[in-house]
Coordinates of C-alpha atoms and ligand atoms in Angstrom, one line a residue:
X237 CA 4.3 323.2 265.5
X238 CA 3.7 326.4 267.3
X239 CA 4.4 329.6 265.5
X240 CA 7.2 330.0 267.5
X241 CA 8.7 326.7 266.3
X242 CA 8.1 327.6 262.8
X243 CA 9.6 331.0 262.6
X244 CA 12.5 329.5 264.5
X245 CA 12.8 326.8 261.9
X246 CA 13.0 329.5 259.2
X247 CA 15.6 331.4 261.0
X248 CA 17.6 328.1 261.0
X249 CA 17.3 327.7 257.5
X250 CA 18.4 331.2 256.9
X251 CA 21.4 330.5 258.9
X252 CA 22.4 327.3 257.3
X253 CA 21.8 329.2 253.7
X254 CA 24.1 332.0 254.7
X255 CA 26.8 329.9 256.1
X256 CA 26.7 327.7 252.8
X257 CA 27.0 330.9 250.7
X258 CA 30.3 331.6 252.8
X259 CA 28.8 334.6 254.9
X260 CA 30.5 334.9 258.5
X261 CA 28.9 335.6 261.9
X262 CA 25.5 336.2 260.5
X263 CA 24.7 332.4 260.6
X264 CA 25.5 332.4 264.5
X265 CA 23.5 335.4 265.2
X266 CA 20.3 333.8 263.2
X267 CA 20.8 330.7 265.4
X268 CA 21.1 332.6 268.5
X269 CA 17.9 334.3 267.8
X270 CA 15.9 331.2 266.6
X271 CA 16.8 329.3 269.7
X272 CA 15.2 332.5 271.8
X273 CA 12.3 332.7 269.6
X274 CA 11.5 329.1 270.1
X275 CA 12.0 329.2 274.0
X276 CA 9.9 332.3 274.1
X277 CA 6.9 332.3 276.3
X278 CA 4.8 334.6 274.3
X279 CA 3.3 333.6 270.8
X280 CA 5.3 335.5 268.3
X281 CA 2.5 336.2 266.1
X282 CA 1.1 338.4 268.8
X283 CA 4.5 340.2 269.3
X284 CA 4.8 340.5 265.4
X285 CA 1.2 342.3 265.5
X286 CA 2.7 345.0 268.0
X287 CA 5.5 345.7 265.5
X288 CA 9.4 345.0 265.1
X289 CA 10.0 346.8 268.2
X290 CA 8.0 344.2 270.3
X291 CA 9.7 341.5 268.3
X292 CA 13.3 342.7 269.1
X293 CA 12.6 342.9 272.8
X294 CA 13.2 339.2 272.5
X295 CA 16.7 338.3 273.7
X296 CA 19.5 338.2 270.8
X297 CA 16.9 339.3 268.4
X298 CA 18.2 342.5 266.7
X299 CA 16.2 345.0 264.5
X300 CA 17.2 343.4 261.3
X301 CA 15.9 339.9 262.5
X302 CA 12.9 341.2 263.9
X303 CA 12.0 343.0 260.5
X304 CA 12.4 339.5 258.9
X305 CA 10.3 337.8 261.4
X306 CA 7.4 340.5 261.1
X307 CA 7.9 340.2 257.3
X308 CA 7.3 336.2 257.5
X309 CA 4.2 336.5 260.1
X310 CA 2.5 339.3 258.0
X311 CA 3.2 337.5 254.2
X312 CA 3.9 333.9 255.2
X313 CA 7.6 334.4 253.3
X314 CA 10.8 336.1 253.6
X315 CA 11.9 337.5 250.4
X316 CA 15.7 337.3 251.2
X317 CA 15.0 333.7 252.3
X318 CA 13.5 332.8 249.0
X319 CA 16.3 334.2 246.9
X320 CA 18.8 332.3 248.8
X321 CA 16.8 329.1 248.3
X322 CA 17.0 330.0 244.9
X323 CA 20.8 330.5 244.8
X324 CA 21.3 327.1 246.5
X325 CA 18.4 324.7 245.7
X326 CA 19.6 321.8 248.0
X327 CA 18.0 319.4 250.3
X328 CA 19.8 321.1 253.3
X329 CA 18.3 318.9 255.9
X330 CA 19.0 315.8 253.9
X331 CA 22.7 316.7 253.0
X332 CA 23.6 317.8 256.6
X333 CA 22.1 314.7 258.3
X334 CA 25.3 312.9 257.1
X335 CA 27.9 313.3 259.8
X336 CA 30.7 315.7 258.9
X337 CA 28.7 317.2 256.4
X338 CA 27.7 320.9 257.4
X339 CA 26.0 323.8 255.7
X340 CA 29.8 325.0 254.1
X341 CA 30.4 321.6 252.8
X342 CA 26.9 321.5 250.9
X343 CA 27.8 325.0 249.6
X344 CA 31.1 324.0 248.1
X345 CA 30.0 320.7 246.9
X346 CA 26.9 322.5 245.1
X347 CA 29.2 325.1 243.6
X348 CA 31.8 322.6 242.4
X349 CA 29.6 319.5 241.5
X350 CA 26.0 320.7 241.6
X351 CA 25.3 318.0 244.4
X352 CA 21.7 318.7 245.7
X353 CA 20.4 315.7 247.6
X354 CA 21.5 312.5 249.2
X355 CA 21.6 310.3 246.3
X356 CA 23.6 312.7 244.1
X357 CA 25.9 313.2 247.3
X358 CA 26.4 309.3 247.4
X359 CA 26.9 308.8 243.8
X360 CA 29.7 311.4 243.6
X361 CA 31.3 310.0 246.5
X362 CA 31.2 306.6 244.7
X363 CA 32.4 308.0 241.4
X364 CA 35.4 309.3 243.2
X365 CA 34.3 313.1 242.3
X366 CA 34.5 314.6 245.9
X367 CA 38.0 314.1 246.6
X368 CA 38.7 316.0 243.5
X369 CA 37.1 319.1 244.8
X370 CA 39.6 321.5 246.4
X371 CA 39.8 321.4 250.4
X372 CA 38.3 317.7 250.2
X373 CA 40.4 314.2 250.2
X374 CA 39.9 310.6 250.1
X375 CA 39.4 310.5 253.7
X376 CA 36.2 312.9 253.4
X377 CA 35.0 311.1 250.8
X378 CA 35.2 307.8 252.4
X379 CA 33.8 309.3 255.5
X380 CA 30.6 310.5 253.2
X381 CA 30.1 307.0 251.8
X382 CA 30.2 305.6 255.4
X383 CA 27.8 307.7 256.5
X384 CA 25.1 308.2 254.0
X385 CA 23.2 305.0 255.0
X386 CA 22.6 306.3 258.6
X387 CA 21.5 309.4 257.1
X388 CA 19.2 308.0 255.0
X389 CA 17.5 306.0 257.7
X390 CA 17.4 309.1 259.9
X391 CA 15.4 311.1 257.3
X392 CA 13.0 308.6 257.5
X393 CA 12.3 308.1 261.0
X394 CA 11.3 310.7 263.7
X395 CA 12.7 310.9 267.1
X396 CA 10.4 309.9 269.9
X397 CA 10.8 313.3 271.4
X398 CA 9.6 315.1 268.3
X399 CA 6.8 312.8 267.6
X400 CA 5.4 311.9 271.2
X401 CA 4.3 315.9 271.8
X402 CA 2.5 315.5 268.3
X403 CA 0.7 312.2 269.4
X404 CA -0.1 314.0 272.8
X405 CA -1.6 317.1 271.0
X406 CA -3.6 315.0 268.6
X407 CA -4.9 312.5 271.5
X408 CA -5.8 315.6 273.6
X409 CA -7.7 317.0 270.4
X410 CA -9.4 313.7 269.6
X411 CA -10.5 313.0 273.1
X412 CA -12.1 316.1 273.4
X413 CA -14.5 315.6 270.2
X414 CA -18.1 314.9 271.2
X415 CA -18.8 311.6 269.4
X416 CA -15.6 310.1 270.9
X417 CA -15.9 307.4 273.4
X418 CA -12.2 306.4 273.8
X419 CA -9.1 307.4 272.3
X420 CA -5.4 306.1 272.5
X421 CA -2.0 306.4 270.8
X422 CA -0.8 303.1 269.5
X423 CA 2.0 301.7 267.3
X424 CA 5.6 302.5 268.2
X425 CA 4.9 305.6 269.8
X426 CA 2.8 303.7 272.7
X427 CA 5.7 301.1 272.9
X428 CA 8.2 304.3 273.4
X429 CA 10.5 303.2 270.7
X430 CA 13.4 305.8 270.4
X431 CA 12.5 306.7 266.7
X432 CA 9.3 306.3 265.2
X433 CA 7.9 305.7 261.5
X434 CA 4.7 307.3 261.8
X435 CA 2.2 308.1 264.8
X436 CA -0.8 306.0 265.1
X437 CA -3.9 307.0 267.1
X438 CA -7.3 304.9 267.5
X439 CA -10.7 306.1 268.5
X440 CA -13.8 304.4 269.5
X441 CA -17.0 305.9 268.1
X442 CA -20.4 305.2 266.3
X443 CA -19.7 308.4 264.2
X444 CA -17.1 308.0 261.5
X445 CA -17.3 310.9 259.2
X446 CA -17.5 313.7 261.5
X447 CA -14.3 312.5 263.2
X448 CA -12.3 312.0 260.2
X449 CA -13.4 315.4 259.2
X450 CA -12.4 317.0 262.6
X451 CA -9.2 315.1 262.2
X452 CA -8.4 316.7 258.9
X453 CA -9.3 320.2 260.1
X454 CA -6.9 319.6 263.1
X455 CA -5.2 322.8 263.3
X456 CA -1.5 321.2 263.3
X457 CA -2.4 319.1 260.2
X458 CA -0.2 320.7 257.5
X459 CA -1.7 318.2 254.8
X460 CA -4.3 315.7 254.6
X461 CA -2.6 312.5 253.0
X462 CA -5.9 310.3 253.1
X463 CA -9.3 310.5 254.3
X464 CA -11.6 307.4 254.2
X465 CA -14.6 306.2 256.4
X466 CA -12.8 304.5 259.0
X467 CA -9.6 306.0 258.9
X468 CA -7.7 309.1 257.7
X469 CA -3.8 310.2 257.7
X470 CA -2.4 313.8 257.8
X471 CA 1.0 315.3 258.1
X472 CA 1.7 317.4 261.3
X473 CA 4.9 318.7 261.8
X474 CA 6.6 316.5 259.2
X475 CA 5.4 313.5 260.7
X476 CA 2.5 311.1 259.2
X477 CA -0.4 310.7 261.7
X478 CA -2.7 307.7 261.2
X479 CA -6.1 307.7 262.6
X480 CA -8.3 304.5 262.8
X481 CA -12.0 304.5 264.2
X482 CA -13.5 301.4 265.6
X483 CA -16.6 300.4 267.6
X484 CA -16.5 300.4 271.2
X485 CA -16.8 296.7 271.7
X486 CA -13.9 296.4 269.4
X487 CA -11.8 299.1 270.8
X488 CA -9.7 296.9 273.0
X489 CA -8.7 294.3 270.0
X490 CA -7.8 297.0 267.9
X491 CA -5.7 298.8 270.4
X492 CA -3.8 295.6 270.9
X493 CA -3.5 294.9 267.2
X494 CA -2.3 298.5 266.3
X495 CA 0.2 298.9 269.3
X496 CA 2.2 296.0 267.9
X497 CA 5.0 295.1 267.5
X498 CA 4.1 292.9 264.7
X499 CA 6.5 290.2 266.2
X500 CA 4.6 290.6 269.5
X501 CA 1.3 290.2 267.8
X502 CA 2.6 287.0 266.2
X503 CA 3.5 285.3 269.5
X504 CA -0.1 286.2 271.1
X505 CA -2.1 285.2 268.2
X506 CA -0.3 281.9 268.0
X507 CA -1.1 281.4 271.8
X508 CA -4.7 282.3 270.5
X509 CA -4.5 279.5 268.0
X510 CA -3.3 277.1 270.5
X511 CA -6.4 277.4 272.4
X512 CA -8.9 277.2 269.3
X513 CA -9.3 280.9 269.4
X514 CA -8.7 283.6 266.8
X515 CA -7.1 287.1 267.5
X516 CA -7.4 289.9 265.1
X517 CA -8.1 293.6 265.2
X518 CA -11.8 293.1 265.7
X519 CA -11.8 290.9 268.8
X520 CA -11.0 287.4 270.3
X521 CA -13.3 284.6 268.7
X522 CA -14.0 281.1 269.7
X523 CA -13.7 279.3 266.2
X524 CA -14.3 275.8 267.4
X525 CA -17.8 275.8 265.7
X526 CA -16.5 277.5 262.5
X527 CA -15.9 275.4 259.5
X528 CA -12.1 275.5 258.3
X529 CA -11.1 277.9 261.2
X530 CA -8.5 278.0 263.7
X531 CA -6.2 275.6 262.3
X532 CA -3.3 277.9 260.7
X533 CA -0.3 279.3 262.7
X534 CA 0.9 282.5 261.9
X535 CA 4.5 281.8 261.0
X536 CA 7.3 283.8 262.8
X537 CA 8.5 285.6 259.9
X538 CA 7.3 289.0 261.7
X539 CA 9.7 291.6 260.6
X540 CA 10.9 291.7 256.9
X541 CA 7.9 292.5 254.5
X542 CA 5.1 291.6 257.1
X543 CA 3.9 288.9 255.0
X544 CA 4.5 286.4 257.7
X545 CA 2.5 288.6 260.1
X546 CA -0.9 288.8 258.0
X547 CA -4.0 287.5 259.6
X548 CA -5.0 283.9 258.9
X549 CA -8.4 285.2 259.1
X550 CA -9.3 288.7 259.6
X551 CA -13.0 288.3 259.7
X552 CA -15.5 288.6 262.7
X553 CA -16.6 284.8 262.3
X554 CA -16.9 282.9 265.5
X555 CA -18.1 283.6 269.1
X556 CA -16.8 286.6 270.5
X557 CA -14.8 286.1 273.7
X558 CA -13.3 289.6 274.2
X559 CA -12.5 292.7 272.5
X560 CA -13.6 295.8 274.5
X561 CA -10.4 296.2 276.6
X562 CA -6.9 295.3 276.0
X563 CA -6.8 293.8 279.4
X564 CA -9.6 291.3 278.8
X565 CA -8.0 290.2 275.6
X566 CA -4.7 289.2 277.5
X567 CA -6.8 287.7 280.2
X568 CA -8.7 285.5 278.1
X569 CA -5.7 284.2 276.8
X570 CA -4.4 283.3 280.4
X571 CA -1.9 286.1 280.2
X572 CA -1.2 289.0 282.9
X573 CA -1.9 292.3 280.6
X574 CA 1.5 293.0 279.1
X575 CA 2.6 296.8 279.3
X576 CA 3.2 298.3 275.8
X577 CA 6.9 299.1 276.7
X578 CA 7.7 295.4 276.7
X579 CA 5.9 294.3 273.5
X580 CA 8.7 293.4 271.4
X581 CA 8.5 289.6 271.4
X582 CA 11.7 289.4 274.0
X583 CA 10.1 286.8 276.2
X584 CA 7.1 289.2 277.3
X585 CA 4.6 286.5 276.2
X586 CA 6.1 283.6 278.3
X587 CA 6.7 286.0 281.5
X588 CA 2.8 287.1 281.3
X589 CA 1.9 283.4 281.0
X590 CA 3.9 282.5 284.1
X591 CA 3.1 285.6 286.3
X592 CA 6.6 286.6 286.3
X593 CA 6.3 290.1 284.4
X594 CA 8.6 293.0 286.0
X595 CA 7.1 295.5 288.2
X596 CA 8.1 298.2 285.9
X597 CA 9.4 301.6 287.1
X598 CA 6.9 304.7 286.6
X599 CA 7.4 308.2 286.0
X600 CA 6.1 309.0 289.6
X601 CA 8.9 307.0 291.2
X602 CA 11.8 309.5 290.7
X603 CA 12.8 311.3 293.6
X604 CA 15.8 313.2 292.1
X605 CA 17.9 313.9 289.0
X606 CA 21.7 312.7 289.0
X607 CA 22.8 314.4 286.0
X608 CA 21.8 318.3 285.7
X609 CA 23.9 321.3 284.2
X610 CA 24.1 324.8 285.4
X611 CA 25.4 328.0 284.1
X612 CA 28.6 327.0 285.6
X613 CA 29.2 325.0 282.4
X614 CA 27.0 325.1 279.4
X615 CA 23.5 325.1 281.0
X616 CA 21.6 328.3 280.9
X617 CA 20.4 328.6 284.8
X618 CA 21.9 329.0 288.1
X619 CA 22.3 326.4 290.5
X620 CA 19.5 327.6 292.8
X621 CA 17.2 327.9 289.7
X622 CA 17.9 324.4 288.6
X623 CA 17.4 323.0 292.4
X624 CA 14.0 325.1 292.5
X625 CA 12.8 323.6 289.1
X626 CA 13.6 320.2 290.5
X627 CA 11.8 321.0 293.8
X628 CA 8.8 322.1 291.7
X629 CA 8.7 318.7 290.2
X630 CA 8.2 317.0 293.6
X631 CA 11.9 315.7 293.9
X632 CA 13.7 315.3 297.2
X633 CA 16.8 316.1 296.3
X634 CA 18.8 317.6 293.5
X635 CA 22.5 316.7 292.2
X636 CA 24.4 319.4 290.3
X637 CA 26.9 317.6 287.8
X638 CA 28.5 320.4 285.3
X639 CA 30.9 319.4 282.9
X640 CA 34.6 319.0 284.0
X641 CA 37.1 320.0 281.5
X642 CA 38.7 317.3 279.1
X643 CA 38.6 315.9 275.7
X644 CA 35.1 316.8 274.0
X645 CA 34.7 319.9 275.9
X646 CA 35.2 322.8 273.4
X647 CA 35.9 326.5 274.3
X648 CA 36.4 326.3 278.0
X649 CA 33.0 325.0 278.8
X650 CA 34.4 322.4 281.6
X651 CA 35.4 323.2 285.0
X652 CA 38.8 322.9 286.1
X653 CA 40.0 321.8 289.6
X654 CA 39.8 325.5 291.2
X655 CA 36.3 326.0 289.5
X656 CA 35.0 322.9 291.2
X657 CA 36.2 324.0 294.5
X658 CA 34.8 327.2 294.0
X659 CA 31.6 325.7 293.0
X660 CA 31.3 323.6 295.9
X661 CA 30.8 327.0 298.0
X662 CA 28.2 328.2 295.8
X663 CA 26.3 324.7 295.9
X664 CA 26.3 325.1 299.6
X665 CA 25.0 328.9 299.2
X666 CA 22.1 328.0 296.7
X667 CA 21.1 325.2 299.1
X668 CA 20.0 328.1 301.5
X669 CA 17.5 329.1 298.8
X670 CA 15.6 326.0 298.4
X671 CA 14.0 323.3 300.7
X672 CA 15.7 320.5 299.2
X673 CA 19.1 319.0 299.7
X674 CA 21.7 319.8 296.8
X675 CA 24.5 317.4 296.0
X676 CA 27.5 318.5 294.4
X677 CA 28.6 316.2 291.5
X678 CA 30.6 316.4 288.4
X679 CA 30.3 315.1 285.0
X680 CA 33.8 313.9 284.1
X681 CA 35.0 313.2 280.5
X682 CA 36.3 309.4 279.8
X683 CA 39.3 309.4 277.7
X684 CA 39.5 307.5 274.3
X685 CA 41.3 304.8 276.5
X686 CA 39.0 304.9 279.6
X687 CA 40.7 307.4 282.0
X688 CA 39.4 310.3 283.4
X689 CA 41.0 313.9 282.9
X690 CA 40.0 315.2 286.5
X691 CA 42.1 314.4 289.4
X692 CA 41.2 311.7 291.7
X693 CA 41.5 314.2 294.8
X694 CA 38.9 316.2 293.6
X695 CA 36.8 313.3 292.5
X696 CA 37.0 312.0 295.9
X697 CA 35.7 315.2 297.5
X698 CA 32.6 315.3 295.3
X699 CA 29.4 314.0 296.5
X700 CA 28.7 311.9 292.9
X701 CA 30.6 311.5 289.9
X702 CA 29.0 311.0 286.4
X703 CA 31.5 309.9 284.0
X704 CA 30.7 310.0 280.1
X705 CA 32.3 309.8 277.0
X706 CA 32.1 312.9 274.5
X707 CA 34.9 312.3 272.1
X708 CA 36.5 309.4 270.4
X709 CA 33.1 308.2 269.5
X710 CA 34.0 306.5 266.3
X711 CA 36.5 303.8 268.0
X712 CA 36.1 300.2 267.6
X713 CA 33.9 298.0 269.5
X714 CA 36.5 296.3 271.3
X715 CA 38.4 299.5 272.3
X716 CA 35.0 301.0 273.3
X717 CA 34.5 298.1 275.5
X718 CA 37.6 298.4 277.2
X719 CA 37.4 302.2 277.5
X720 CA 33.7 301.8 279.1
X721 CA 35.0 298.9 281.4
X722 CA 38.0 301.0 282.6
X723 CA 35.5 303.9 283.3
X724 CA 33.3 301.8 285.6
X725 CA 36.0 300.3 287.4
X726 CA 37.4 303.5 288.5
X727 CA 36.9 304.0 292.1
X728 CA 35.3 307.2 292.0
X729 CA 32.9 306.8 289.2
X730 CA 29.4 306.4 290.4
X731 CA 27.3 306.7 287.1
X732 CA 28.6 306.0 283.7
X733 CA 26.7 308.7 281.7
X734 CA 25.2 308.2 278.3
X735 CA 27.4 305.2 277.5
X736 CA 27.5 305.1 273.9
X737 CA 27.2 308.8 273.2
X738 CA 24.9 308.2 270.2
X739 CA 22.9 311.0 269.0
X740 CA 19.6 309.6 267.3
X741 CA 19.7 310.2 263.7
X742 CA 23.0 311.9 264.1
X743 CA 25.7 309.7 265.2
X744 CA 25.7 306.0 265.8
X745 CA 28.0 306.5 269.0
X746 CA 30.2 303.6 270.6
X747 CA 29.2 300.0 270.0
X748 CA 30.5 298.1 273.0
X749 CA 29.7 294.6 274.2
X750 CA 27.0 295.6 276.3
X751 CA 27.1 292.5 278.3
X752 CA 30.8 292.9 279.3
X753 CA 30.1 296.6 280.3
X754 CA 27.0 295.5 282.5
X755 CA 29.1 292.7 284.2
X756 CA 31.8 295.5 285.0
X757 CA 29.3 297.9 286.2
X758 CA 27.5 295.4 288.5
X759 CA 30.8 294.0 290.1
X760 CA 32.0 297.6 290.5
X761 CA 28.8 299.1 292.1
X762 CA 28.7 301.5 289.2
X763 CA 25.3 302.6 288.1
X764 CA 24.5 302.8 284.2
X765 CA 22.6 305.8 283.1
X766 CA 19.9 306.1 280.8
X767 CA 20.1 309.5 279.4
X768 CA 16.6 310.9 278.9
X769 CA 17.4 313.5 276.6
X770 CA 15.3 312.3 273.5
X771 CA 18.3 312.9 271.3
X772 CA 20.4 310.4 273.3
X773 CA 18.0 307.7 274.9
X774 CA 21.4 306.2 276.1
X775 CA 21.7 303.5 277.4
X776 CA 18.7 302.0 275.2
X777 CA 16.4 299.4 275.9
X778 CA 18.5 296.4 275.3
X779 CA 21.6 297.7 277.0
X780 CA 19.4 298.6 280.2
X781 CA 18.2 294.7 279.9
X782 CA 21.6 293.4 279.9
X783 CA 22.6 295.9 282.8
X784 CA 19.7 294.6 285.0
X785 CA 20.3 290.8 283.8
X786 CA 24.0 291.4 285.3
X787 CA 22.7 292.7 288.4
X788 CA 23.8 296.3 287.6
X789 CA 21.9 299.4 289.0
X790 CA 20.1 301.9 286.6
X791 CA 20.1 305.7 286.9
X792 CA 17.5 307.7 284.8
X793 CA 18.7 311.1 284.2
X794 CA 17.6 314.1 282.0
X795 CA 21.1 315.7 281.6
X796 CA 18.9 318.9 281.8
X797 CA 20.6 322.1 280.7
X798 CA 17.1 324.1 281.5
X799 CA 14.2 323.7 283.9
X800 CA 12.1 322.4 281.3
X801 CA 14.3 319.7 280.2
X802 CA 13.8 318.2 283.5
X803 CA 10.2 317.2 282.0
X804 CA 12.2 314.8 279.7
X805 CA 12.4 312.2 282.5
X806 CA 9.2 310.4 281.0
X807 CA 11.4 309.4 277.6
X808 CA 14.1 308.0 280.2
X809 CA 11.7 306.1 282.5
X810 CA 9.7 304.4 279.3
X811 CA 13.5 303.6 278.0
X812 CA 14.3 301.8 281.3
X813 CA 10.9 300.2 280.9
X814 CA 11.7 298.9 277.6
X815 CA 14.7 297.2 279.4
X816 CA 12.4 295.7 281.9
X817 CA 13.7 297.9 284.8
X818 CA 11.7 297.7 288.2
X819 CA 11.7 300.3 290.6
X820 CA 14.0 298.7 292.4
X821 CA 16.8 298.6 289.7
X822 CA 16.7 302.6 289.6
X823 CA 19.0 304.3 291.8
X824 CA 17.1 307.8 291.8
X825 CA 14.1 306.0 292.6
X826 CA 15.7 305.6 296.0
X827 CA 15.8 308.1 299.0
X828 CA 18.8 310.2 299.6
X829 CA 19.8 307.8 302.0
X830 CA 19.4 305.2 299.6
X831 CA 21.5 307.0 297.2
X832 CA 24.3 307.7 300.1
X833 CA 24.3 304.0 300.6
X834 CA 25.0 303.3 297.1
X835 CA 27.7 306.0 296.8
X836 CA 29.7 304.4 299.8
Ligands
DGT548 P1 6.9 302.7 263.2 O1 5.6 303.3 262.7 O2 7.7 302.1 262.0 O3 7.5 303.1 264.1 O4 6.2 301.0 263.8 P2 4.7 300.7 264.1 O5 4.8 299.6 265.1 O6 4.2 301.8 264.8 O7 4.2 300.2 262.9 P3 3.0 300.8 261.9 O8 2.9 302.2 261.9 O9 3.4 300.1 260.5 O10 1.7 299.7 262.4 C1 1.1 300.0 263.7 C2 0.9 298.6 264.2 O11 -0.1 298.0 263.9 C3 2.0 297.6 264.4 O12 3.1 297.7 265.3 C4 1.4 296.5 264.1 C5 -0.1 296.5 263.8 N1 -0.1 296.4 262.2 C6 0.2 297.1 261.3 N2 0.0 296.6 260.1 C7 0.0 295.2 260.2 C8 0.1 293.9 259.5 O13 0.1 293.9 258.4 N3 0.1 292.6 260.3 C9 0.1 292.7 261.6 N4 0.2 291.7 262.2 N5 0.2 293.8 262.2 C10 0.1 294.9 261.8
CA549 CA1 3.4 303.8 263.7
CA550 CA1 1.2 303.7 260.9
ZN551 ZN1 27.3 314.6 278.6

């Protein structure tokens, strides 16, 4: 975590505590300041060293907040914040993880019932105590009961978008150490799962101890969880990071083993057993000449407690057949090397055996982003600034899709019909300032029943229409399915944006019948978006797979509200890969002409 992040997090905590104690306006000021501190290009500790005035130069940071920032950088604490923490000793992050519970609710429930964490919240709701508190009712109480389990899980797993940068930093740091011969991320991070339990890293080196030492000394490591001879674990940015160190000739086998998933490993290991071989974290071994080896199948109980996935034999007995590289391990089992994104035991082993693994889409394949925002709605940058950022990323064209008005658009954020007409002229003007074509699109809102709030004539005049759900996300599965099918059937809708509206670790979103929606999308020539915002990753891998099997097209979009958010595309690409998406399945991997013919 950079110091800017750290300071921003403190300011946000300050805001939550102020809000919980009933203070008005100030919380908003602290949150705005936090956002700008986080985004500020210069390190905050440098500014703080120059004094309060330098800090107050940051947009939205006033004198009072600047003084607190300097206090924090100098002393490591903010006295007023510590007082607030004492006044309200609650697990704010845990409690506000429950949908519908904000800092104010936390404050009220602490005052009335002394609730300070999730367990106490759940117990009070179960006992019917919450509905007795003034301002609360039976419905709120039920809502809390329904949402506690999701909140609890969300506290245990980290979003890929938060963990991946930690893994990248750790990897760069380790790869740079002298005795390190190879280094890789493994585990769920390497498979690009939307959420991860912990970060796993693997290093090949003869020198175990110096590497463990360097790892626990890594500047981002906030605490050491364990430090052994061949492995160590630290906590960085709230996430556990596991490191294992192996010999070079075992690196490939270890990488394969620790990348998982467990279910994939069981399938691969059984294939080894069928060939009289033994696969474990040390290598692939021929055990035909070893007594009592090779007979036992690993059973399929790969989920659950993990017992079924234990090694039948985790020794180096037998003659080594492969182990130095991962590809070599797969090839020795007559398999094409399987990309990590596919390793979930969903048919990838058979596909690799039969030479029909997909030609997965790659980050470099994207030629545009089809879903982006500007300061015409809730984005922070002009049309030209966003288009220039797209151009800088090597894209061939750019599509602006600001929000239209409609349900879910609060505070006048969305564009009405006349705004859209006005924006068309502004898009044409901005196109003169950049060297790539800019298309004028819109992100329309899908009503609860699947209709669009924006006029047909207006939609018809636009280059591209993304339609997404933003409200009524708690409806039942049947209603959600009908809603999304009606939306993809709309003659002017080109892309179904973030189809479920989920926010990872925040709200589950819609739960439609994905096969039915995919079939309708395919039949109507509407693309299904993989929204690459790491809070969304929506559609997810399973939805993508259903879409592709139904013959539908995929769009990988960042939904960027700022230039740097265009860099989230990699999360979307890997989510699409988890759904077996090939380059040819992806709409914005096509040229502008290719896109235009899809839009006809
Ligand atoms: P996570 O961290 O919960 O998001 O998921 P993973 O897949 O990263 O799981 P993790 O960190 O527990 O272990 C990393 C990989 O190591 C896992 O995908 C497969 C492998 N692995 C770990 N422990 C075992 C085990 O007891 N048996 C087998 N077969 N594989 C294991
Ligand atoms: Ca892991
Ligand atoms: Ca782990
Ligand atoms: Zn949206």
